[in-house]
Amino acid sequence: MEKLTPLFTLRDVGVALNGKQILSALDLEIMKNRATFVMGRSGAGKTTLLRVFNRLNDCFPGCTTTGEVQLHRDHGVVRPYSGEIPLPELRRLVGMVFQHPNVLPMSIRNNIVMPLATVHGVNRADAMDAASQALKEAQLWDEVRDRLDTDARTLSGGQQQRLCLARTLAMKPSVLLLDEPTSSLDHKAAKGIEELLETLKGRYTLVVVSHSLDFALRLADDIIVLREGQTYRHLLPQAIKGESGTILAELEAMY
Ligand SMILES: Nc1ncnc2c1ncn2[C@@H]1O[C@H](COP(=O)(O)OP(=O)(O)O)[C@@H](O)[C@H]1O
Ligand SMILES: [Mg+2]
């Protein structure tokens, strides 16, 4: 069996906002090329945990992150909160897809080309290539290839979410954070995103916040359950199924 190696290690991590402790005493590892699900009730701190990985909590005034966060790279460990990796590089490596698709008010093509060209200095021809590649990987290419210059806001919700995923994939991230990526979509579009994530599993490190226990049991290699800002359980789905159904029952009661 392939050896598991961590991509992120968190030791005694806490996040406080204006003195209020949102997350505390988190010790966990996110394994490379695995799918880790983060579950728990609304307000448990799931989104805040995702924002620890790309330092997005720093965007909120009065927010402090304590403890140690390690990012394991090929040439060794860096600590993002000690300034050992430039923020733009961290944000490129740690891609995030939000609950509501946040397409840019511009063409489908430019949603991918513009960030690559202006933020990352990729030349336009290479950015165009990267865009078509990413649209194919996000299974949107066949639906948009004939209208790449159309405003992205004309796409359906599911298509917009796949475009956001394509935009993130085009950055060649090491990890994809997905915050309830299907919750704003209808059933059919949500299924489409779930199937797409299944195709990415094993090739990317995925950290997925989801309320769907079915989906988690199908896709997750690991499940972190948060309760009131603390790690309540950290399990493999097999362990959930195996423990005489008790944990499963607890999780079901949560949703
Ligand atoms: N920017 C913010 N300002 C004030 N409170 C916040 C902010 N972000 C999160 N919180 C609070 O932190 C707690 C955890 O929020 P969140 O991480 O969004 O939970 P979840 O994603 O599990 O629903 C909640 O009590 C929420 O109200
Ligand atoms: Mg949330």
Short mmCIF file of C-alpha atoms and ligand atoms in Angstrom, two decimals:
data_model
loop_
_atom_site.label_atom_id
_atom_site.label_comp_id
_atom_site.label_asym_id
_atom_site.label_seq_id
_atom_site.Cartn_x
_atom_site.Cartn_y
_atom_site.Cartn_z
CA MET A 1 0.00 0.00 0.00
CA GLU A 2 1.18 3.50 -0.83
CA LYS A 3 2.78 5.23 2.15
CA LEU A 4 0.68 8.05 3.59
CA THR A 5 2.46 11.36 3.91
CA PRO A 6 1.02 14.51 5.42
CA LEU A 7 0.55 17.70 3.42
CA PHE A 8 -0.54 19.76 6.43
CA THR A 9 0.10 19.17 10.12
CA LEU A 10 -1.77 21.22 12.75
CA ARG A 11 -0.56 21.19 16.35
CA ASP A 12 -2.62 22.80 19.08
CA VAL A 13 -4.10 25.26 16.60
CA GLY A 14 -6.59 27.84 17.79
CA VAL A 15 -8.41 30.67 16.08
CA ALA A 16 -9.88 33.57 18.02
CA LEU A 17 -11.94 36.43 16.68
CA ASN A 18 -12.01 39.58 18.78
CA GLY A 19 -11.21 37.51 21.85
CA LYS A 20 -13.81 34.82 21.14
CA GLN A 21 -12.29 31.37 20.67
CA ILE A 22 -13.69 29.88 17.43
CA LEU A 23 -11.36 26.86 17.15
CA SER A 24 -9.16 25.43 19.87
CA ALA A 25 -6.61 22.68 20.52
CA LEU A 26 -6.78 21.25 17.01
CA ASP A 27 -4.26 18.49 16.30
CA LEU A 28 -4.63 16.92 12.91
CA GLU A 29 -2.97 15.90 9.70
CA ILE A 30 -4.24 16.28 6.15
CA MET A 31 -2.77 13.45 4.07
CA LYS A 32 -1.43 13.97 0.57
CA ASN A 33 -3.68 12.83 -2.28
CA ARG A 34 -6.41 11.74 0.12
CA ALA A 35 -9.93 13.06 0.54
CA THR A 36 -10.49 14.45 4.04
CA PHE A 37 -14.03 15.45 4.94
CA VAL A 38 -14.82 18.03 7.61
CA MET A 39 -18.24 17.56 9.17
CA GLY A 40 -20.18 19.04 12.03
CA ARG A 41 -23.14 21.26 12.74
CA SER A 42 -23.56 24.74 11.43
CA GLY A 43 -21.35 27.10 13.47
CA ALA A 44 -18.96 24.29 14.53
CA GLY A 45 -16.03 26.03 12.83
CA LYS A 46 -15.71 24.09 9.56
CA THR A 47 -15.25 27.13 7.31
CA THR A 48 -12.86 28.69 9.83
CA LEU A 49 -10.79 25.48 9.76
CA LEU A 50 -10.56 25.57 5.94
CA ARG A 51 -9.44 29.21 6.16
CA VAL A 52 -6.58 28.19 8.48
CA PHE A 53 -4.88 26.37 5.59
CA ASN A 54 -4.67 29.39 3.25
CA ARG A 55 -4.49 32.08 5.95
CA LEU A 56 -7.81 33.51 4.82
CA ASN A 57 -8.85 34.12 8.45
CA ASP A 58 -6.16 36.83 8.45
CA CYS A 59 -8.51 38.87 6.26
CA PHE A 60 -10.82 39.43 9.26
CA PRO A 61 -9.61 42.23 11.54
CA GLY A 62 -9.27 41.01 15.12
CA CYS A 63 -8.64 37.41 14.08
CA THR A 64 -5.60 35.60 15.53
CA THR A 65 -4.34 32.11 14.79
CA THR A 66 -2.16 30.36 17.38
CA GLY A 67 -0.33 27.03 17.52
CA GLU A 68 1.71 25.49 14.76
CA VAL A 69 0.70 24.92 11.13
CA GLN A 70 3.17 23.02 8.96
CA LEU A 71 2.98 22.65 5.20
CA HIS A 72 5.06 19.73 3.94
CA ARG A 73 6.73 20.49 0.62
CA ASP A 74 9.10 18.36 -1.47
CA HIS A 75 12.13 20.17 -0.11
CA GLY A 76 10.98 20.26 3.52
CA VAL A 77 8.52 21.77 5.94
CA VAL A 78 7.45 25.42 5.86
CA ARG A 79 5.35 27.24 8.45
CA PRO A 80 2.91 29.57 6.68
CA TYR A 81 2.23 31.56 9.86
CA SER A 82 5.94 32.25 10.36
CA GLY A 83 6.23 33.85 6.94
CA GLU A 84 8.19 30.92 5.52
CA ILE A 85 6.15 30.99 2.30
CA PRO A 86 4.96 34.14 0.51
CA LEU A 87 1.19 34.61 0.84
CA PRO A 88 0.49 34.64 -2.94
CA GLU A 89 2.38 31.34 -3.27
CA LEU A 90 0.43 29.84 -0.34
CA ARG A 91 -2.89 30.95 -1.87
CA ARG A 92 -1.89 29.41 -5.22
CA LEU A 93 -0.92 26.09 -3.61
CA VAL A 94 -4.02 26.01 -1.43
CA GLY A 95 -6.96 26.50 -3.80
CA MET A 96 -10.42 27.15 -2.41
CA VAL A 97 -13.91 26.71 -3.82
CA PHE A 98 -16.65 28.44 -1.86
CA GLN A 99 -20.21 27.55 -0.95
CA HIS A 100 -21.66 29.98 -3.49
CA PRO A 101 -19.95 30.08 -6.89
CA ASN A 102 -18.03 33.36 -7.10
CA VAL A 103 -17.51 33.81 -10.84
CA LEU A 104 -15.92 37.08 -11.95
CA PRO A 105 -18.12 39.50 -13.96
CA MET A 106 -16.39 38.75 -17.25
CA SER A 107 -16.28 36.08 -19.95
CA ILE A 108 -16.03 32.37 -19.18
CA ARG A 109 -12.54 32.31 -20.69
CA ASN A 110 -11.32 35.37 -18.79
CA ASN A 111 -12.48 33.93 -15.49
CA ILE A 112 -9.50 31.61 -15.83
CA VAL A 113 -7.13 33.54 -18.11
CA MET A 114 -7.29 36.87 -16.25
CA PRO A 115 -6.18 35.62 -12.79
CA LEU A 116 -3.43 33.52 -14.39
CA ALA A 117 -2.17 36.41 -16.52
CA THR A 118 -2.49 39.31 -14.08
CA VAL A 119 -1.88 37.66 -10.71
CA HIS A 120 0.58 34.98 -11.74
CA GLY A 121 2.20 36.59 -14.78
CA VAL A 122 1.48 33.68 -17.14
CA ASN A 123 1.63 34.81 -20.80
CA ARG A 124 -1.74 34.94 -22.56
CA ALA A 125 -1.13 32.01 -24.94
CA ASP A 126 -0.11 29.70 -22.08
CA ALA A 127 -3.01 30.96 -19.97
CA MET A 128 -5.43 30.11 -22.82
CA ASP A 129 -4.01 26.58 -22.99
CA ALA A 130 -4.25 26.21 -19.23
CA ALA A 131 -7.87 27.44 -19.37
CA SER A 132 -9.00 24.83 -21.89
CA GLN A 133 -7.15 22.11 -19.98
CA ALA A 134 -8.77 23.15 -16.68
CA LEU A 135 -12.24 23.38 -18.27
CA LYS A 136 -11.81 19.83 -19.54
CA GLU A 137 -10.69 18.62 -16.12
CA ALA A 138 -13.71 20.32 -14.53
CA GLN A 139 -15.95 18.61 -17.13
CA LEU A 140 -17.26 21.92 -18.43
CA TRP A 141 -15.43 22.12 -21.76
CA ASP A 142 -18.08 20.41 -23.91
CA GLU A 143 -20.76 22.74 -22.57
CA VAL A 144 -18.85 26.01 -23.07
CA ARG A 145 -16.33 25.49 -25.88
CA ASP A 146 -18.57 27.35 -28.36
CA ARG A 147 -19.26 30.30 -26.07
CA LEU A 148 -16.03 31.02 -24.22
CA ASP A 149 -16.52 34.78 -24.72
CA THR A 150 -19.98 34.78 -23.11
CA ASP A 151 -20.39 36.38 -19.69
CA ALA A 152 -19.82 33.69 -17.02
CA ARG A 153 -22.88 34.91 -15.10
CA THR A 154 -25.11 33.43 -17.84
CA LEU A 155 -24.06 29.92 -16.78
CA SER A 156 -26.26 27.76 -14.53
CA GLY A 157 -25.31 27.38 -10.85
CA GLY A 158 -23.72 23.98 -11.40
CA GLN A 159 -21.78 25.26 -14.42
CA GLN A 160 -20.60 28.30 -12.43
CA GLN A 161 -19.36 26.05 -9.63
CA ARG A 162 -17.48 23.89 -12.16
CA LEU A 163 -15.98 27.11 -13.62
CA CYS A 164 -14.80 28.11 -10.13
CA LEU A 165 -13.26 24.68 -9.77
CA ALA A 166 -11.60 25.03 -13.20
CA ARG A 167 -10.20 28.44 -12.21
CA THR A 168 -8.69 26.89 -9.09
CA LEU A 169 -7.34 23.84 -10.94
CA ALA A 170 -5.65 26.12 -13.52
CA MET A 171 -3.41 27.41 -10.69
CA LYS A 172 -2.00 23.88 -10.28
CA PRO A 173 -2.76 23.74 -6.55
CA SER A 174 -1.37 21.14 -4.12
CA VAL A 175 -4.63 21.01 -2.21
CA LEU A 176 -8.24 21.87 -2.96
CA LEU A 177 -10.44 23.20 -0.18
CA LEU A 178 -14.13 22.80 -0.97
CA ASP A 179 -16.58 24.48 1.38
CA GLU A 180 -19.98 22.84 0.95
CA PRO A 181 -19.51 23.04 -2.82
CA THR A 182 -22.94 21.57 -3.60
CA SER A 183 -25.10 23.29 -1.00
CA SER A 184 -26.31 26.10 -3.29
CA LEU A 185 -27.12 23.73 -6.16
CA ASP A 186 -30.15 21.68 -7.16
CA HIS A 187 -29.98 17.92 -6.79
CA LYS A 188 -28.84 17.19 -10.34
CA ALA A 189 -26.11 19.85 -10.37
CA ALA A 190 -24.97 18.71 -6.91
CA LYS A 191 -24.66 15.13 -8.18
CA GLY A 192 -22.57 16.45 -11.09
CA ILE A 193 -20.12 18.14 -8.68
CA GLU A 194 -19.95 15.01 -6.50
CA GLU A 195 -19.13 12.86 -9.53
CA LEU A 196 -16.52 15.39 -10.63
CA LEU A 197 -14.86 15.31 -7.20
CA GLU A 198 -14.75 11.52 -7.42
CA THR A 199 -12.68 11.87 -10.62
CA LEU A 200 -10.24 14.21 -8.81
CA LYS A 201 -9.80 11.89 -5.83
CA GLY A 202 -6.34 10.35 -5.65
CA ARG A 203 -4.85 13.00 -7.96
CA TYR A 204 -5.36 15.92 -5.59
CA THR A 205 -5.40 16.43 -1.87
CA LEU A 206 -9.03 17.28 -1.17
CA VAL A 207 -10.44 18.84 2.00
CA VAL A 208 -14.22 18.88 1.69
CA VAL A 209 -16.80 20.38 4.01
CA SER A 210 -20.04 18.53 3.43
CA HIS A 211 -23.28 17.78 5.20
CA SER A 212 -23.87 14.67 3.12
CA LEU A 213 -22.99 11.60 5.12
CA ASP A 214 -23.67 9.44 2.04
CA PHE A 215 -21.19 11.41 -0.01
CA ALA A 216 -18.61 11.39 2.79
CA LEU A 217 -18.89 7.64 3.24
CA ARG A 218 -18.44 7.18 -0.51
CA LEU A 219 -15.52 9.52 -1.06
CA ALA A 220 -13.71 10.19 2.22
CA ASP A 221 -10.48 8.53 3.26
CA ASP A 222 -10.70 10.38 6.51
CA ILE A 223 -13.42 12.30 8.37
CA ILE A 224 -12.85 15.07 10.90
CA VAL A 225 -15.89 15.87 13.00
CA LEU A 226 -15.85 19.27 14.66
CA ARG A 227 -17.98 20.19 17.62
CA GLU A 228 -17.90 23.67 19.10
CA GLY A 229 -14.52 24.44 17.59
CA GLN A 230 -12.77 21.28 18.77
CA THR A 231 -11.94 18.05 17.01
CA TYR A 232 -14.54 15.72 18.26
CA ARG A 233 -13.56 12.72 16.19
CA HIS A 234 -11.05 11.98 13.47
CA LEU A 235 -11.91 8.75 11.73
CA LEU A 236 -11.71 6.63 8.66
CA PRO A 237 -15.13 5.89 7.16
CA GLN A 238 -14.42 2.17 7.66
CA ALA A 239 -14.13 2.84 11.37
CA ILE A 240 -17.49 4.60 11.32
CA LYS A 241 -19.17 1.67 9.65
CA GLY A 242 -17.36 -0.82 11.87
CA GLU A 243 -18.10 0.52 15.34
CA SER A 244 -21.44 -1.20 15.69
CA GLY A 245 -23.14 1.73 14.07
CA THR A 246 -22.87 3.95 17.13
CA ILE A 247 -20.73 6.66 15.59
CA LEU A 248 -22.77 6.49 12.42
CA ALA A 249 -25.91 7.00 14.46
CA GLU A 250 -24.34 10.00 16.20
CA LEU A 251 -23.38 11.51 12.88
CA GLU A 252 -26.81 10.86 11.43
CA ALA A 253 -28.35 12.57 14.42
CA MET A 254 -26.23 15.59 13.63
CA TYR A 255 -27.76 16.11 10.19
N1 LIG B 1 -16.05 36.78 10.27
C1 LIG B 1 -16.70 36.38 11.36
N2 LIG B 1 -17.20 37.30 12.25
C2 LIG B 1 -17.84 36.90 13.37
N3 LIG B 1 -18.03 35.62 13.74
C3 LIG B 1 -17.58 34.68 12.91
C4 LIG B 1 -16.89 34.99 11.68
N4 LIG B 1 -16.55 33.84 11.07
C5 LIG B 1 -17.01 32.86 11.89
N5 LIG B 1 -17.61 33.35 12.99
C6 LIG B 1 -18.22 32.55 14.08
O1 LIG B 1 -17.38 31.43 14.29
C7 LIG B 1 -18.13 30.26 14.50
C8 LIG B 1 -17.74 29.22 13.47
O2 LIG B 1 -18.12 29.67 12.17
P1 LIG B 1 -17.87 28.84 10.85
O3 LIG B 1 -16.44 28.46 10.79
O4 LIG B 1 -18.41 29.65 9.73
O5 LIG B 1 -18.74 27.53 11.11
P2 LIG B 1 -19.33 26.46 10.08
O6 LIG B 1 -18.63 26.64 8.78
O7 LIG B 1 -19.07 25.13 10.74
O8 LIG B 1 -20.80 26.73 9.99
C9 LIG B 1 -19.59 30.67 14.43
O9 LIG B 1 -20.03 30.86 15.75
C10 LIG B 1 -19.56 31.98 13.68
O10 LIG B 1 -20.61 32.80 14.08
MG MG B 2 -19.35 27.08 6.90
#
